[in-house]
Short mmCIF file of C-alpha atoms in Angstrom, two decimals:
data_model
loop_
_atom_site.label_atom_id
_atom_site.label_comp_id
_atom_site.label_asym_id
_atom_site.label_seq_id
_atom_site.Cartn_x
_atom_site.Cartn_y
_atom_site.Cartn_z
CA MET A 1 -7.15 14.47 19.38
CA LYS A 2 -8.29 16.15 16.10
CA LYS A 3 -5.90 19.18 16.76
CA ASN A 4 -3.15 16.76 17.08
CA ILE A 5 -4.30 14.68 13.73
CA SER A 6 -4.76 18.51 12.47
CA LYS A 7 -1.27 19.63 13.82
CA ARG A 8 0.62 16.18 12.08
CA ALA A 9 -1.22 16.41 9.29
CA SER A 10 0.40 19.89 8.37
CA LEU A 11 3.68 18.63 9.39
CA LEU A 12 3.43 16.38 6.58
CA HIS A 13 1.93 18.51 4.02
CA LEU A 14 4.57 19.33 1.67
CA SER A 15 6.01 15.53 1.61
CA SER A 16 2.48 14.60 0.81
CA VAL A 17 1.85 16.93 -1.89
CA SER A 18 5.18 16.10 -3.25
CA LEU A 19 4.37 12.01 -3.10
CA ALA A 20 0.77 12.68 -4.63
CA GLU A 21 2.54 14.44 -7.85
CA GLY A 22 4.48 11.30 -8.25
CA MET A 23 1.67 9.13 -7.35
CA LYS A 24 0.41 10.45 -11.05
CA ASN A 25 3.53 9.80 -13.06
CA GLY A 26 5.04 7.37 -14.61
CA SER A 27 3.28 4.03 -14.87
CA PHE A 28 0.34 5.09 -12.75
CA LYS A 29 -0.80 7.61 -14.97
CA SER A 30 -2.96 5.60 -16.95
CA LEU A 31 -4.33 4.51 -13.81
CA TYR A 32 -5.80 8.27 -12.85
CA ARG A 33 -6.43 9.46 -16.95
CA GLY A 34 -9.30 6.74 -16.27
CA GLN A 35 -10.05 3.32 -15.22
CA GLY A 36 -13.27 2.50 -17.39
CA ILE A 37 -16.50 4.46 -18.24
CA GLU A 38 -19.40 5.24 -16.43
CA PHE A 39 -23.17 5.76 -17.59
CA SER A 40 -24.07 9.64 -16.92
CA GLY A 41 -27.45 9.54 -18.80
CA VAL A 42 -29.43 9.64 -22.04
CA ARG A 43 -29.92 12.15 -25.08
CA GLU A 44 -31.84 11.89 -28.43
CA TYR A 45 -30.05 9.86 -31.00
CA LEU A 46 -28.47 11.75 -34.01
CA ARG A 47 -27.36 10.65 -37.25
CA GLY A 48 -23.80 8.93 -37.37
CA ASP A 49 -24.63 7.83 -33.40
CA ASP A 50 -23.55 4.40 -32.94
CA VAL A 51 -26.57 2.02 -33.15
CA ARG A 52 -24.64 0.04 -30.48
CA ALA A 53 -25.58 2.77 -27.80
CA ILE A 54 -29.01 3.08 -28.25
CA ASP A 55 -31.17 2.62 -24.76
CA TRP A 56 -34.02 0.43 -26.06
CA ASN A 57 -35.61 0.70 -22.74
CA VAL A 58 -36.24 4.58 -22.80
CA THR A 59 -36.64 4.47 -26.38
CA ALA A 60 -39.82 2.31 -25.81
CA ARG A 61 -41.29 4.64 -23.58
CA MET A 62 -40.35 8.16 -25.23
CA GLY A 63 -41.53 6.88 -28.82
CA LYS A 64 -38.31 7.91 -30.33
CA PRO A 65 -34.54 6.43 -30.05
CA PHE A 66 -32.81 7.68 -27.25
CA VAL A 67 -28.37 6.89 -26.96
CA LYS A 68 -26.63 5.90 -23.48
CA LEU A 69 -24.17 8.88 -22.85
CA PHE A 70 -20.96 7.66 -20.52
CA GLU A 71 -17.76 9.54 -19.26
CA GLU A 72 -14.70 8.17 -17.88
CA GLU A 73 -13.97 7.51 -14.35
CA ARG A 74 -10.94 9.34 -13.18
CA GLU A 75 -10.99 8.40 -9.62
CA LEU A 76 -8.18 6.15 -8.79
CA ASP A 77 -8.74 4.34 -5.22
CA VAL A 78 -5.92 4.26 -3.12
CA PHE A 79 -5.22 1.17 0.13
CA VAL A 80 -2.73 0.81 2.30
CA VAL A 81 -2.39 -2.76 4.10
CA ALA A 82 -0.30 -1.73 7.38
CA ASP A 83 1.61 -4.34 9.67
CA ALA A 84 0.93 -3.68 13.45
CA SER A 85 2.53 -7.15 14.58
CA LEU A 86 5.15 -7.38 17.26
CA SER A 87 7.77 -8.25 14.97
CA MET A 88 7.22 -4.14 13.62
CA GLY A 89 8.10 -3.00 17.06
CA THR A 90 11.91 -3.44 16.53
CA GLY A 91 14.10 -1.22 14.96
CA SER A 92 18.05 0.63 15.84
CA GLY A 93 16.65 3.43 13.64
CA ARG A 94 15.22 6.86 13.98
CA GLN A 95 12.07 5.21 14.90
CA SER A 96 10.96 1.75 14.81
CA ARG A 97 9.74 -0.46 11.92
CA PHE A 98 5.64 0.25 13.30
CA GLU A 99 6.57 3.87 13.63
CA THR A 100 8.10 3.82 9.88
CA ALA A 101 4.94 2.07 8.92
CA MET A 102 2.53 4.08 10.35
CA GLU A 103 4.61 7.27 8.51
CA CYS A 104 4.60 5.76 5.33
CA ALA A 105 0.52 4.63 5.61
CA SER A 106 0.02 8.52 6.79
CA LEU A 107 1.89 9.65 3.99
CA ILE A 108 -0.47 7.93 1.33
CA ALA A 109 -3.36 8.77 2.48
CA LEU A 110 -2.57 12.53 2.77
CA ALA A 111 -1.36 11.75 -1.30
CA SER A 112 -4.30 10.61 -1.76
CA PHE A 113 -6.89 13.01 -0.19
CA TYR A 114 -4.22 15.94 -2.55
CA ASN A 115 -5.02 14.00 -5.71
CA ALA A 116 -8.80 13.49 -4.75
CA SER A 117 -8.34 9.75 -4.79
CA PRO A 118 -10.97 7.86 -2.16
CA VAL A 119 -8.49 6.29 0.36
CA GLY A 120 -9.05 3.03 2.54
CA ALA A 121 -6.75 0.99 4.68
CA VAL A 122 -6.78 -2.43 6.92
CA VAL A 123 -3.94 -2.78 9.97
CA PHE A 124 -3.37 -5.99 11.42
CA ASP A 125 -1.34 -7.73 14.43
CA GLY A 126 -2.94 -11.25 15.30
CA LYS A 127 -5.99 -10.04 14.18
CA LEU A 128 -7.28 -6.83 11.77
CA GLU A 129 -7.41 -4.18 13.93
CA PHE A 130 -9.10 -1.55 11.82
CA PHE A 131 -10.03 -1.69 8.21
CA CYS A 132 -12.63 0.63 5.93
CA ALA A 133 -13.21 0.72 2.26
CA PRO A 134 -11.90 3.62 0.31
CA LYS A 135 -13.77 6.83 0.46
CA PRO A 136 -12.93 10.35 -0.35
CA GLY A 137 -12.72 13.57 1.52
CA LYS A 138 -10.63 15.56 3.97
CA ASN A 139 -12.40 14.49 7.01
CA HIS A 140 -11.91 10.91 6.21
CA SER A 141 -8.30 11.16 5.46
CA LEU A 142 -7.76 12.85 8.65
CA PHE A 143 -9.99 9.96 10.08
CA LEU A 144 -7.37 7.43 8.78
CA LEU A 145 -4.77 9.34 10.50
CA SER A 146 -5.98 9.46 13.69
CA GLN A 147 -6.70 5.06 13.32
CA PHE A 148 -2.90 5.38 12.51
CA ASP A 149 -1.54 7.26 15.23
CA LYS A 150 -3.35 5.49 18.02
CA MET A 151 -2.63 2.12 16.63
CA VAL A 152 -0.89 0.10 19.22
CA CYS A 153 2.16 -2.42 17.99
CA GLY A 154 1.34 -6.11 18.52
CA GLU A 155 -1.70 -5.52 20.90
CA ILE A 156 -2.48 -9.31 19.46
CA PRO A 157 0.48 -11.72 19.04
CA GLY A 158 0.92 -13.13 15.46
CA SER A 159 0.59 -11.92 11.95
CA VAL A 160 -3.02 -11.96 9.72
CA LEU A 161 -0.80 -10.80 6.82
CA ASP A 162 -2.45 -13.17 4.82
CA ASN A 163 -6.26 -12.32 5.87
CA ALA A 164 -5.61 -8.33 5.18
CA LEU A 165 -4.95 -9.61 1.40
CA ARG A 166 -7.57 -10.99 1.38
CA GLY A 167 -9.75 -8.38 3.20
CA ALA A 168 -8.80 -6.26 1.18
CA GLU A 169 -9.24 -7.64 -2.43
CA LYS A 170 -13.13 -7.90 -1.23
CA LEU A 171 -13.01 -4.46 -0.02
CA LEU A 172 -11.82 -3.14 -3.59
CA ARG A 173 -14.67 -2.96 -6.25
CA LYS A 174 -12.84 -1.33 -8.85
CA ARG A 175 -8.45 -1.57 -10.09
CA SER A 176 -6.96 0.25 -7.54
CA LEU A 177 -3.41 1.07 -6.07
CA VAL A 178 -2.57 -0.81 -3.39
CA PHE A 179 0.42 -0.12 -0.86
CA VAL A 180 1.35 -3.61 1.55
CA ILE A 181 3.22 -2.32 4.40
CA SER A 182 5.22 -4.85 6.39
CA ASP A 183 8.34 -6.35 7.47
CA PHE A 184 6.65 -9.70 5.69
CA ARG A 185 8.23 -11.77 8.53
CA VAL A 186 5.12 -14.38 8.23
CA SER A 187 4.39 -16.93 5.71
CA GLY A 188 1.68 -17.95 3.58
CA TRP A 189 1.28 -14.33 2.12
CA GLN A 190 2.21 -15.23 -1.32
CA GLU A 191 -1.06 -16.69 -2.71
CA PRO A 192 -3.59 -13.75 -1.42
CA PHE A 193 -0.48 -11.04 -2.27
CA ALA A 194 -0.69 -12.90 -6.31
CA HIS A 195 -4.50 -12.62 -6.47
CA LEU A 196 -4.89 -8.91 -5.09
CA CYS A 197 -1.88 -8.45 -8.02
CA LEU A 198 -4.46 -9.63 -10.72
CA LYS A 199 -6.75 -6.90 -10.48
CA ASN A 200 -4.70 -4.13 -8.91
CA ASP A 201 -1.12 -2.24 -8.83
CA VAL A 202 0.25 -3.31 -5.73
CA ILE A 203 3.51 -1.87 -4.23
CA ALA A 204 5.14 -4.27 -1.66
CA VAL A 205 7.05 -2.16 1.10
CA LYS A 206 9.40 -3.79 3.39
CA ILE A 207 10.48 -2.32 6.38
CA THR A 208 14.13 -3.10 7.11
CA ASP A 209 16.37 -2.17 9.88
CA SER A 210 20.65 -1.81 9.79
CA LEU A 211 20.42 -4.64 12.35
CA ASP A 212 18.93 -6.95 9.90
CA GLU A 213 22.24 -6.78 8.08
CA LYS A 214 24.73 -6.39 11.03
CA ILE A 215 24.49 -6.64 14.51
CA PRO A 216 27.37 -4.70 16.94
CA SER A 217 29.68 -7.15 18.38
CA VAL A 218 29.37 -7.33 21.81
CA GLY A 219 30.28 -10.94 22.98
CA SER A 220 27.29 -13.76 23.32
CA VAL A 221 23.91 -12.14 23.48
CA LEU A 222 20.48 -13.38 24.22
CA PHE A 223 18.14 -13.04 21.55
CA SER A 224 14.37 -13.26 21.71
CA ASP A 225 11.27 -13.77 19.11
CA PRO A 226 8.72 -10.99 20.05
CA GLU A 227 6.17 -13.28 18.36
CA THR A 228 6.63 -16.50 20.06
CA GLY A 229 9.17 -15.88 22.68
CA PHE A 230 11.86 -18.10 21.78
CA GLU A 231 14.90 -17.16 23.35
CA CYS A 232 18.47 -18.30 22.30
CA VAL A 233 22.42 -16.51 23.35
CA LEU A 234 24.34 -15.99 19.46
CA PRO A 235 27.95 -14.93 19.43
CA SER A 236 27.77 -11.73 18.01
CA SER A 237 31.55 -11.05 18.10
CA SER A 238 32.09 -14.31 15.90
CA GLN A 239 33.17 -13.37 12.37
CA LYS A 240 31.46 -16.22 10.86
CA PHE A 241 28.40 -15.81 12.90
CA SER A 242 28.34 -11.95 11.62
CA ARG A 243 28.83 -13.30 7.98
CA LEU A 244 26.14 -16.18 8.14
CA TRP A 245 23.75 -13.43 9.06
CA ARG A 246 24.15 -10.97 6.48
CA GLU A 247 23.95 -13.91 4.04
CA GLU A 248 20.79 -15.18 5.39
CA ASN A 249 19.17 -11.51 5.35
CA GLU A 250 20.47 -11.16 1.84
CA ARG A 251 18.94 -14.40 1.23
CA ARG A 252 15.68 -13.55 2.66
CA ASN A 253 15.36 -10.31 0.87
CA GLU A 254 16.52 -11.72 -2.18
CA LYS A 255 13.49 -14.36 -1.99
CA TRP A 256 11.10 -11.73 -0.70
CA PHE A 257 11.64 -9.32 -3.77
CA LYS A 258 11.82 -12.40 -6.45
CA ASP A 259 8.28 -13.28 -5.15
CA CYS A 260 7.55 -9.93 -5.46
CA ILE A 261 8.14 -9.69 -8.81
CA GLN A 262 6.70 -13.52 -9.82
CA HIS A 263 3.36 -12.17 -8.11
CA GLY A 264 3.15 -9.15 -10.12
CA GLY A 265 3.81 -6.83 -7.47
CA MET A 266 6.29 -3.85 -7.51
CA PRO A 267 8.87 -4.00 -4.30
CA LEU A 268 10.18 -1.07 -2.42
CA PHE A 269 12.87 -1.54 0.68
CA ILE A 270 12.68 1.26 3.33
CA SER A 271 15.20 1.37 6.32
CA THR A 272 13.74 2.56 9.59
CA ALA A 273 16.82 5.11 8.89
CA GLN A 274 15.52 6.29 6.42
CA ASP A 275 12.60 9.24 5.38
CA PRO A 276 9.65 7.44 4.44
CA ALA A 277 8.45 10.52 2.05
CA ALA A 278 11.79 10.64 0.48
CA GLU A 279 11.65 7.07 -0.24
CA LEU A 280 8.28 6.65 -1.42
CA ILE A 281 8.76 10.18 -3.79
CA LYS A 282 12.50 8.66 -5.30
CA PHE A 283 10.46 5.31 -5.94
CA PHE A 284 7.40 6.80 -8.02
CA SER A 285 10.53 9.59 -9.66
CA GLY A 286 12.42 6.12 -10.75
CA ARG A 287 9.41 4.77 -12.17
CA GLU A 288 8.51 7.53 -14.24
CA ARG A 289 12.29 7.89 -15.85
CA HIS A 290 11.98 4.02 -16.59
CA LEU A 291 8.93 4.64 -18.59
CA MET A 292 10.16 7.73 -20.34
#
């Protein structure tokens, strides 16, 4: 398994390096420049030092004044929330929504390693299948890749996106860059998403497919909901049906986009027919140009 994961990491290397550079540019530059200050030690008081920095406990023990020293925290924690529910197993592009989501997650994990950023993740379907707090290092990044690689789509029916978002909020100890990768075909995610956005920079990645917008004209087709098992026959050759199908998809996408913005997130659409690395890099490059 480790050999396969190392090979996969090698294949993703160039894309991940480019993505790492993009993540450090634009509106996220300030995150990499420092999240705050961290105590690093004490030294003797010198004339001109701010008296508010005096460490009174050390001063009392040593019999002369000492001041606290601080240094800027420069590590940016990165976190991935990835959807492995049954609906993610669909797709008509080069791969399924689930495979696209796992590729996105793998790219982000490797890009975080190249930026020396601790990275963590939660993967869910009808329950939380895997979760870990952000940690640094190559071994941890390869461990995450192995988890993404062996994940199975839809082992447990349903979607607990809301619980995954709440779990992410609890795991993150400081402001982090969070990627939520899902088809968002579930209700109740908006409130925990908004809470997560209050203290973090959250990018919502909606995995789409060409069938969301247009289905082939092949007559009456039996459709089945992978989550509930509900089935019905729909007239794919009907022009009216095709128009309503397209309009309903546009309405859902517009509402999702507005919900993300309203709750403080940054929306991004990635199709199963697209290259996830190229789309992520384009997203960060676009934000950098926008802020120049």
